PDB file of C-alpha atoms in Angstrom:
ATOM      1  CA  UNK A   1       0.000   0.000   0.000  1.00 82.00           C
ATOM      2  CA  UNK A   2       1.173   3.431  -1.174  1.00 85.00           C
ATOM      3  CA  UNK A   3       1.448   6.065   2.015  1.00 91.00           C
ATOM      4  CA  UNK A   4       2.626   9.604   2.724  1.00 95.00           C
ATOM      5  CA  UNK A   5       3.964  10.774   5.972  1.00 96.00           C
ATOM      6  CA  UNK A   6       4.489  14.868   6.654  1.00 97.00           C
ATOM      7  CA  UNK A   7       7.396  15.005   8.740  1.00 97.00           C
ATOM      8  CA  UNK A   8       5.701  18.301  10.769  1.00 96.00           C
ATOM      9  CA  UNK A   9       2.492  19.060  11.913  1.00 96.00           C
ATOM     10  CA  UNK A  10       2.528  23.110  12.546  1.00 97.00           C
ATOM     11  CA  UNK A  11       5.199  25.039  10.548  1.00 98.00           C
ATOM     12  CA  UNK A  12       5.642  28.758  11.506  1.00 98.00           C
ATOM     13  CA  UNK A  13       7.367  31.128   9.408  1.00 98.00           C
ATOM     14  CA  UNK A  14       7.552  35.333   8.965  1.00 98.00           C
ATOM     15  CA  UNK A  15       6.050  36.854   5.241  1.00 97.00           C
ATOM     16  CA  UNK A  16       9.140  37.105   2.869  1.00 97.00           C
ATOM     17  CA  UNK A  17      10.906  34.010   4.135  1.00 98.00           C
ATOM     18  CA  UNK A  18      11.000  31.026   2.579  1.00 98.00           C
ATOM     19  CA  UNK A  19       8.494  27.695   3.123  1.00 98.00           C
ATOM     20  CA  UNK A  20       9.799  24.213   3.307  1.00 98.00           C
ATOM     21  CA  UNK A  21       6.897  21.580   3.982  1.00 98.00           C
ATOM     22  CA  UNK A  22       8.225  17.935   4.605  1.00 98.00           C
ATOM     23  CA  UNK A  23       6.737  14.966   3.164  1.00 98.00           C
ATOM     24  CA  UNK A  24       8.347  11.111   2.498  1.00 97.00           C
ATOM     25  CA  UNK A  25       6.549   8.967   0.207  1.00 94.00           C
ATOM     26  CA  UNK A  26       6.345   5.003   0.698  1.00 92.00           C
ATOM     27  CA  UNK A  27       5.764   3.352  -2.574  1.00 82.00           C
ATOM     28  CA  UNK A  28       6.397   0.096  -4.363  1.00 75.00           C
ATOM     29  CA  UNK A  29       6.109   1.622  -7.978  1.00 78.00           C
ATOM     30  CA  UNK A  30       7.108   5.232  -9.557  1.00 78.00           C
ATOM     31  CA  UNK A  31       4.205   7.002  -7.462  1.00 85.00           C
ATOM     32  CA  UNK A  32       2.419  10.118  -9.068  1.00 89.00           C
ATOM     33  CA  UNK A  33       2.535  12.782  -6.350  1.00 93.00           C
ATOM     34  CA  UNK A  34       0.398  15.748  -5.164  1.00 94.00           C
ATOM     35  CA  UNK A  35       0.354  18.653  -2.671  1.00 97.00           C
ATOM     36  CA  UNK A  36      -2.964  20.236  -1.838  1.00 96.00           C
ATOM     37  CA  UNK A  37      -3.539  23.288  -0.259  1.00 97.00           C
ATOM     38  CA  UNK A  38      -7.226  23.814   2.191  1.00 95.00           C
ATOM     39  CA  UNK A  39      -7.944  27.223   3.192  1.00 92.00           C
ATOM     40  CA  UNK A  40     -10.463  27.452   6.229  1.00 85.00           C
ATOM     41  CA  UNK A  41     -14.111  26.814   5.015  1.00 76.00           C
ATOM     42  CA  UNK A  42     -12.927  25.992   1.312  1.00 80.00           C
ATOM     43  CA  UNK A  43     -12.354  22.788  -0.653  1.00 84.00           C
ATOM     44  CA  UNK A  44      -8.895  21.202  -1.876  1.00 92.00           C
ATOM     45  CA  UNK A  45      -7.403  23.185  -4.228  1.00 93.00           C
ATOM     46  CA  UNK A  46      -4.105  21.329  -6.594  1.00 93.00           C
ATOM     47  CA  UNK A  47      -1.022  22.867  -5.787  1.00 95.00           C
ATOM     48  CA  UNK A  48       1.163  20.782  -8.077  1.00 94.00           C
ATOM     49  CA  UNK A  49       1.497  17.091  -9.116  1.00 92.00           C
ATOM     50  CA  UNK A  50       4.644  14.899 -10.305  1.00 91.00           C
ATOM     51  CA  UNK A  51       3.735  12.033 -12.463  1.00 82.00           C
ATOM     52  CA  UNK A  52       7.136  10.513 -13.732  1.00 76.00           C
ATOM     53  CA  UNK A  53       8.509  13.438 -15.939  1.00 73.00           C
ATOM     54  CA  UNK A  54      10.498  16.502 -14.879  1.00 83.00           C
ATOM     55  CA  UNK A  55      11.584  15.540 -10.977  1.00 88.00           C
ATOM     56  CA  UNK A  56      11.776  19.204 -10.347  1.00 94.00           C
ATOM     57  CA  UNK A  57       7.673  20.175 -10.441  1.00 94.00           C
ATOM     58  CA  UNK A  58       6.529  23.958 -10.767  1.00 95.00           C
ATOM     59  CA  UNK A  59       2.971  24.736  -9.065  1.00 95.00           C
ATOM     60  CA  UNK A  60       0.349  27.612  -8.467  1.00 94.00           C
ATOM     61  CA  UNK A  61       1.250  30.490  -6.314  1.00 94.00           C
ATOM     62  CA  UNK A  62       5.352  30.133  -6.421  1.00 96.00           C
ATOM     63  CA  UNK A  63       5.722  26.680  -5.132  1.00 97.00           C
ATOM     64  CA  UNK A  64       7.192  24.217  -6.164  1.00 97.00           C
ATOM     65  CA  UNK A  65       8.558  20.540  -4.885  1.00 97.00           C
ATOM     66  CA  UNK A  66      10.999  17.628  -5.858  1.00 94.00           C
ATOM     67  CA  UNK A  67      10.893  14.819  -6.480  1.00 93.00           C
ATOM     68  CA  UNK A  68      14.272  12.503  -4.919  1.00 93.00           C
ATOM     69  CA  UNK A  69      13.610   8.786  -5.290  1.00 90.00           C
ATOM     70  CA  UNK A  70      17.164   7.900  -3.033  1.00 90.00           C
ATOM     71  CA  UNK A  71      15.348   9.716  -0.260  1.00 93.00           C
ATOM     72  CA  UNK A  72      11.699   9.304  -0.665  1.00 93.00           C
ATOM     73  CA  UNK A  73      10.684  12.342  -0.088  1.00 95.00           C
ATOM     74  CA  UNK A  74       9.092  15.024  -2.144  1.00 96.00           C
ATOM     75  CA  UNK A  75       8.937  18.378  -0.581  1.00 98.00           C
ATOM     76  CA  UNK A  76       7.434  21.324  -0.940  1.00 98.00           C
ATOM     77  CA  UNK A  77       8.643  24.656  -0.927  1.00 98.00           C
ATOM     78  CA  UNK A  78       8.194  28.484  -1.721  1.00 98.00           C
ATOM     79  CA  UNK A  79      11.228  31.226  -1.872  1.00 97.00           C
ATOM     80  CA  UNK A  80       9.296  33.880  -0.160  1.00 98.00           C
ATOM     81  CA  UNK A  81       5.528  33.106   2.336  1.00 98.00           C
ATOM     82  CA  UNK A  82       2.672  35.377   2.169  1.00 97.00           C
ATOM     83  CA  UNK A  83       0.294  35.634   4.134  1.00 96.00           C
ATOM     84  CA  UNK A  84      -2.418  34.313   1.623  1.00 95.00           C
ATOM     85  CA  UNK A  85      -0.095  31.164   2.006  1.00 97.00           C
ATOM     86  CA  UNK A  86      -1.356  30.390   5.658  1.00 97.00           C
ATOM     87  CA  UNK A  87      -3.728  27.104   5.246  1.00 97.00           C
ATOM     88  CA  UNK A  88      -3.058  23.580   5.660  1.00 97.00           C
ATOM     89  CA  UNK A  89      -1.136  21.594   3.333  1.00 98.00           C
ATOM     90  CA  UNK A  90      -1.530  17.734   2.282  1.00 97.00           C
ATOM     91  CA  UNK A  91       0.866  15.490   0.486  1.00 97.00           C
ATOM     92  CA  UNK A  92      -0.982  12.855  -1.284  1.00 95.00           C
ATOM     93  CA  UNK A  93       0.642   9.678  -3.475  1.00 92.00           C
ATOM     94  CA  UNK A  94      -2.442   7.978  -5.899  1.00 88.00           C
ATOM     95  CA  UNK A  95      -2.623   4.133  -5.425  1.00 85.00           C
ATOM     96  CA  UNK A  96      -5.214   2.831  -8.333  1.00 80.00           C
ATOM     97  CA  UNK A  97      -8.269   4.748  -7.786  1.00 79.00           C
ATOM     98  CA  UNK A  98      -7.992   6.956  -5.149  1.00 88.00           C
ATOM     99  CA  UNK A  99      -5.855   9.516  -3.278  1.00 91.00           C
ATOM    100  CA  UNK A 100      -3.878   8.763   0.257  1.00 93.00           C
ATOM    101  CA  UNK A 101      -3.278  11.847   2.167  1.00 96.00           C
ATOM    102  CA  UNK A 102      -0.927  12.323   4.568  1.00 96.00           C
ATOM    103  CA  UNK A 103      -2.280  13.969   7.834  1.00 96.00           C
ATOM    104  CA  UNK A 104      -1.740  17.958   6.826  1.00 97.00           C
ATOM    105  CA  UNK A 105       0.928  20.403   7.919  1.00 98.00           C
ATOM    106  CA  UNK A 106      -0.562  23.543   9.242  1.00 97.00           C
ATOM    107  CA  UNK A 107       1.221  26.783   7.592  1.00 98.00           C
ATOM    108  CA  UNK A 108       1.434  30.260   9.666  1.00 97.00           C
ATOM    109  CA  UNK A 109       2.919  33.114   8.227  1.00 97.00           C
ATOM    110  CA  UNK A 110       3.595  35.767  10.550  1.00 97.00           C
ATOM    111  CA  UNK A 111       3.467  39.517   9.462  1.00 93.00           C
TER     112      UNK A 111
ATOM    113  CA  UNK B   1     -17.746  26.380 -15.182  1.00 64.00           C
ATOM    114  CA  UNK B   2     -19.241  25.967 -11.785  1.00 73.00           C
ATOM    115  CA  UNK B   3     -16.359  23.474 -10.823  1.00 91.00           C
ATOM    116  CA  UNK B   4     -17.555  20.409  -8.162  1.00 95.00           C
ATOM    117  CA  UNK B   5     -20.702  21.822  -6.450  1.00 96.00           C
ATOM    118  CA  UNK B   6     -22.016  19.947  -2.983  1.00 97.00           C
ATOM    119  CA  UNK B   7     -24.872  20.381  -1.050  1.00 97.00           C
ATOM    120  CA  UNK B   8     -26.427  20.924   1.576  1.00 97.00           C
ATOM    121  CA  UNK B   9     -22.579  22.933   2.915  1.00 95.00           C
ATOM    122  CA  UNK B  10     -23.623  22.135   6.671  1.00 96.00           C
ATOM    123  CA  UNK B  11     -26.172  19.795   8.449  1.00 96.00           C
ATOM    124  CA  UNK B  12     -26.635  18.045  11.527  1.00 98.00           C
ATOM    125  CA  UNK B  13     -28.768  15.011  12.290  1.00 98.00           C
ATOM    126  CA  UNK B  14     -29.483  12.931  15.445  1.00 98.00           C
ATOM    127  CA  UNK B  15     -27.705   9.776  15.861  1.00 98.00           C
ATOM    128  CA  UNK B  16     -29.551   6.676  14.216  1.00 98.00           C
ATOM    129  CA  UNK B  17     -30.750   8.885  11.352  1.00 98.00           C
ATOM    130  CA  UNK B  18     -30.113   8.953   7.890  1.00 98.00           C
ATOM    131  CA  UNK B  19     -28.311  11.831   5.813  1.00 98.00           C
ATOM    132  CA  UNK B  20     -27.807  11.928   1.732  1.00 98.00           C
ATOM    133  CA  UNK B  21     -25.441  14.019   0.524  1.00 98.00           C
ATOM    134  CA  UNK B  22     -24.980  15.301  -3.208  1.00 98.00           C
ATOM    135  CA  UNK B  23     -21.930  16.244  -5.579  1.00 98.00           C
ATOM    136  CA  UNK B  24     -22.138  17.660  -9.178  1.00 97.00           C
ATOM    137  CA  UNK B  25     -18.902  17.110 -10.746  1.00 95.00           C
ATOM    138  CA  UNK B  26     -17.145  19.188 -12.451  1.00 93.00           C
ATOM    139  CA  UNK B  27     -17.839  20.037 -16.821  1.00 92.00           C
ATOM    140  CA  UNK B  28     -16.883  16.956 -18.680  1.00 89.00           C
ATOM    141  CA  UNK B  29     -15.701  14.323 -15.551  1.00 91.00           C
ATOM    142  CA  UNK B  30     -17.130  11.137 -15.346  1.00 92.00           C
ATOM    143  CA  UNK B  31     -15.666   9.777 -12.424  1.00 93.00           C
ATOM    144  CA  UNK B  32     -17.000  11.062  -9.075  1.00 95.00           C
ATOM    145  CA  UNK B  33     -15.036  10.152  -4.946  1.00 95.00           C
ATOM    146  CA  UNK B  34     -15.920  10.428  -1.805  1.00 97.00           C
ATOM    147  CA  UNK B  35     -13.457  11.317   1.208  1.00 97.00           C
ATOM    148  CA  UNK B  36     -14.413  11.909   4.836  1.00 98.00           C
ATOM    149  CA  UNK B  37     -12.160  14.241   6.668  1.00 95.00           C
ATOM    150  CA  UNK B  38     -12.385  14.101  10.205  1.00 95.00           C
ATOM    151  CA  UNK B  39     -11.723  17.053  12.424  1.00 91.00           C
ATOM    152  CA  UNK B  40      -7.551  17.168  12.603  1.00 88.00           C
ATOM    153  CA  UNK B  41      -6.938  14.772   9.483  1.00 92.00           C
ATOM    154  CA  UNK B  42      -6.251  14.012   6.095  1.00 94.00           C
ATOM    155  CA  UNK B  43      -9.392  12.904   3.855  1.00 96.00           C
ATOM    156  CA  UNK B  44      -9.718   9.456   3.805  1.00 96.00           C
ATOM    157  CA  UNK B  45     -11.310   7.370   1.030  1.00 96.00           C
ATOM    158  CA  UNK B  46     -14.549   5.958   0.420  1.00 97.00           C
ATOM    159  CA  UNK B  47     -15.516   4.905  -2.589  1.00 96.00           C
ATOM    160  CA  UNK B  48     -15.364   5.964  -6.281  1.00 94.00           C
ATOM    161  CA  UNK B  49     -18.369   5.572  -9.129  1.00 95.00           C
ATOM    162  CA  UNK B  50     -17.702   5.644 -12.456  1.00 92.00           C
ATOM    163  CA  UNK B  51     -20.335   4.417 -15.309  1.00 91.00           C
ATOM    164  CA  UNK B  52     -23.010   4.696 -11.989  1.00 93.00           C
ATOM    165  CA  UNK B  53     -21.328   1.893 -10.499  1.00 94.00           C
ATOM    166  CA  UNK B  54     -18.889   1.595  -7.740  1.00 94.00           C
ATOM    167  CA  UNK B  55     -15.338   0.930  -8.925  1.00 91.00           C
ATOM    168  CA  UNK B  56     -13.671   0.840  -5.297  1.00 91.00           C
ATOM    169  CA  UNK B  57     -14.038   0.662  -1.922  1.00 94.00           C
ATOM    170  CA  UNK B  58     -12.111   2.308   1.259  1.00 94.00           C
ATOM    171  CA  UNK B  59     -12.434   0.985   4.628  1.00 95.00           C
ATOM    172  CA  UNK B  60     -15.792   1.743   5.824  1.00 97.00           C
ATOM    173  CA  UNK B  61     -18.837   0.323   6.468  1.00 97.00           C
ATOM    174  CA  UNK B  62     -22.045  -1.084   4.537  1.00 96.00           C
ATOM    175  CA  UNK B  63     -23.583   2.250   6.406  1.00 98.00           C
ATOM    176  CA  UNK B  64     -22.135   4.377   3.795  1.00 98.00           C
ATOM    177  CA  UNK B  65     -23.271   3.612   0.321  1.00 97.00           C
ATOM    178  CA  UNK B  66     -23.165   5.965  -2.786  1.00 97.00           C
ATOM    179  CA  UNK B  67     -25.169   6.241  -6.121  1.00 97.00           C
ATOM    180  CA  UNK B  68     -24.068   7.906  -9.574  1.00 97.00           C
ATOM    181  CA  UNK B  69     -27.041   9.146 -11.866  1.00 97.00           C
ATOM    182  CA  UNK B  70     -26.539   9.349 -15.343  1.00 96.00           C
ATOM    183  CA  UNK B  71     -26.086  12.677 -15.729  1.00 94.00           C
ATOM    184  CA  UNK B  72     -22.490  11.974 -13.575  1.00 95.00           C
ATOM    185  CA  UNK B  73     -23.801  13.269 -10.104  1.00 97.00           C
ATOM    186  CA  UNK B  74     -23.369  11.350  -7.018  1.00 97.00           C
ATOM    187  CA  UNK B  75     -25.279  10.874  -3.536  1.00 98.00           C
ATOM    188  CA  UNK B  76     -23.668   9.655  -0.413  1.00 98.00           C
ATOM    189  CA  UNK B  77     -26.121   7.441   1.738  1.00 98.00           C
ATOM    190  CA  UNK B  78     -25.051   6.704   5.594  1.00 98.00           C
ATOM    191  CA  UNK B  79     -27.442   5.212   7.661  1.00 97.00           C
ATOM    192  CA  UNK B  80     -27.653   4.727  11.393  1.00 98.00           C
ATOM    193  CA  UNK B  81     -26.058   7.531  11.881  1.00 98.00           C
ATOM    194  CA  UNK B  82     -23.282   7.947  14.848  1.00 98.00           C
ATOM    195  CA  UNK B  83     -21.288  10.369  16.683  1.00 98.00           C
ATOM    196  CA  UNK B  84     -17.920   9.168  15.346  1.00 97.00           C
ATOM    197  CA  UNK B  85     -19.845  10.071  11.502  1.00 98.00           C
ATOM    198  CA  UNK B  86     -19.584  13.867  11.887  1.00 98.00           C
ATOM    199  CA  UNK B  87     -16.861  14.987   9.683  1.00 97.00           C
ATOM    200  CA  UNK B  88     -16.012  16.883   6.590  1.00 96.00           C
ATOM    201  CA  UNK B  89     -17.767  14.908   3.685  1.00 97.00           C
ATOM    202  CA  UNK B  90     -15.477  15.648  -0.096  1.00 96.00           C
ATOM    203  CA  UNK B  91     -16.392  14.859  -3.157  1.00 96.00           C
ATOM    204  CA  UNK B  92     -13.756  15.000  -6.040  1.00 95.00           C
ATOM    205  CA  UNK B  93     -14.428  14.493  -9.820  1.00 93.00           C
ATOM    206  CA  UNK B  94     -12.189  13.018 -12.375  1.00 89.00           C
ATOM    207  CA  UNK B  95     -11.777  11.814 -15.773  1.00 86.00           C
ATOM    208  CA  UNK B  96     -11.104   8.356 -15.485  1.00 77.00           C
ATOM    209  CA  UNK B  97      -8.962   7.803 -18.455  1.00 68.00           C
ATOM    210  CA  UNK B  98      -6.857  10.629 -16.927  1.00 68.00           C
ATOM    211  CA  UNK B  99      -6.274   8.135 -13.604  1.00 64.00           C
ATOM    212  CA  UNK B 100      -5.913  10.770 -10.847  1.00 59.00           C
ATOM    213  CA  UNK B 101      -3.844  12.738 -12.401  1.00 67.00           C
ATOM    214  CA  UNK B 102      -6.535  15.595 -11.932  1.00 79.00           C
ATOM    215  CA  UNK B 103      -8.992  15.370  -9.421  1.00 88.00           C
ATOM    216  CA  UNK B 104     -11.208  18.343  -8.504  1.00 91.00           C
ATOM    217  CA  UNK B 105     -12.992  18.898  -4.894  1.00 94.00           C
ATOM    218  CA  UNK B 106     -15.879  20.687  -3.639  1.00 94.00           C
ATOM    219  CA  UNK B 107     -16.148  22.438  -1.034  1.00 94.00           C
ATOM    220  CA  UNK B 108     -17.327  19.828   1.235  1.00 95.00           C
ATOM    221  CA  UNK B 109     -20.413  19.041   3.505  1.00 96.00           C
ATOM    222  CA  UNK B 110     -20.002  19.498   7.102  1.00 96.00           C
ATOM    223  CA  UNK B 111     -21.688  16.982   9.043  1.00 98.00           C
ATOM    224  CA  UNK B 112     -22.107  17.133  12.516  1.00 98.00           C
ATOM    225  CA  UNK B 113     -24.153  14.101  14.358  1.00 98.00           C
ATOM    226  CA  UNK B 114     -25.403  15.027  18.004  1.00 97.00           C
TER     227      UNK B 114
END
């Protein structure tokens, strides 16, 4: 069974500096990879997805995340928060049919 | 394009009862999911219809059952209703030939069971 662990629950950072969201992957198979973003009161919204090409994935709103198969892990990061930024963030893997979701990081961006 | 629409966006029922919930998915996706997300966690799978019949199953009881109509919507049926049920209730539309490569959610149904 594919799985996703996020290595922090709460991650607290000031507007301008930069985000790094931790998330290791366990898969038997090439995985295809997603973050997710959930503002309060609002659905999931796709943040970016890596599905076997480029390891080095470009999303939405400046973030991006890698891809490293010798370390299982496929973080997520932004040069510079904002405070729109603050919501929770889910690393997901896809095994067949659905979506596994790791259990959220909460981001707070401090003005 | 309205995107995945849900309603009702909050209810609460008694334990015992029974609560349907509907999803619309979004322009052109055939293939409709459900996830419950409980208070503090990541949504969890329930099942997936695609061609109005269920394709696969997550780890949850007979209580929950779904429908797809024709038309691509979905219900989600869960009888006997109890505490542990109140949650965040997703729905996410896909095009199955596209895997989940792109899935799209609604806002959710907030569920609370007293």
């Amino acid at each position: 069974a594919q799985s996703v662990t996020q290595l922090d629950s709460h991650v607290s950072v000031s507007e301008g500096t930069p985000v790094l969201l931790r998330c290791n992957y366990s898969s038997s198979y090439s995985p295809s990879l997603f973050w997710y973003v959930q503002h309060p009161n609002k659905g999931l919204q796709l943040l970016l997805k890596y599905t076997s090409a480029a390891t080095l994935v470009k999303g939405i709103n400046g973030f991006e995340a890698e891809f490293k198969k010798s370390e299982t892990s496929f973080h997520l990061t932004k040069p510079s928060a904002h405070m729109s930024d603050a919501a929770e963030y889910f690393c997901v893997v896809s095994e067949g049919n659905k979506l596994v979701f790791g259990a959220g990081t909460i981001l707070r961006v401090k003005s | 394009d309205a995107g995945v629409t849900q309603s009702p966006t909050h209810l609460i029922k008694t334990r015992g009862q029974q609560v349907t919930l509907r999803c619309s998915p979004k322009s052109g996706h055939d293939t409709v999911s459900w996830y419950q997300q409980a208070l503090g966690q990541g949504p969890q799978f329930i099942f997936q219809y695609y061609e109005e019949e269920e394709r696969q199953r997550g780890n949850f009881p007979d209580r929950f059952s779904g429908h797809q109509f024709p038309n691509y919507s979905s219900e989600l049926n869960v009888n006997a209703l109890l505490l542990g049920d109140s949650a965040l209730y997703l729905c996410a539309s896909s095009l199955l030939a596209l895997m989940n490569t792109e899935a799209f959610f609604g806002q959710g149904t907030r569920l609370t069971v007293v």
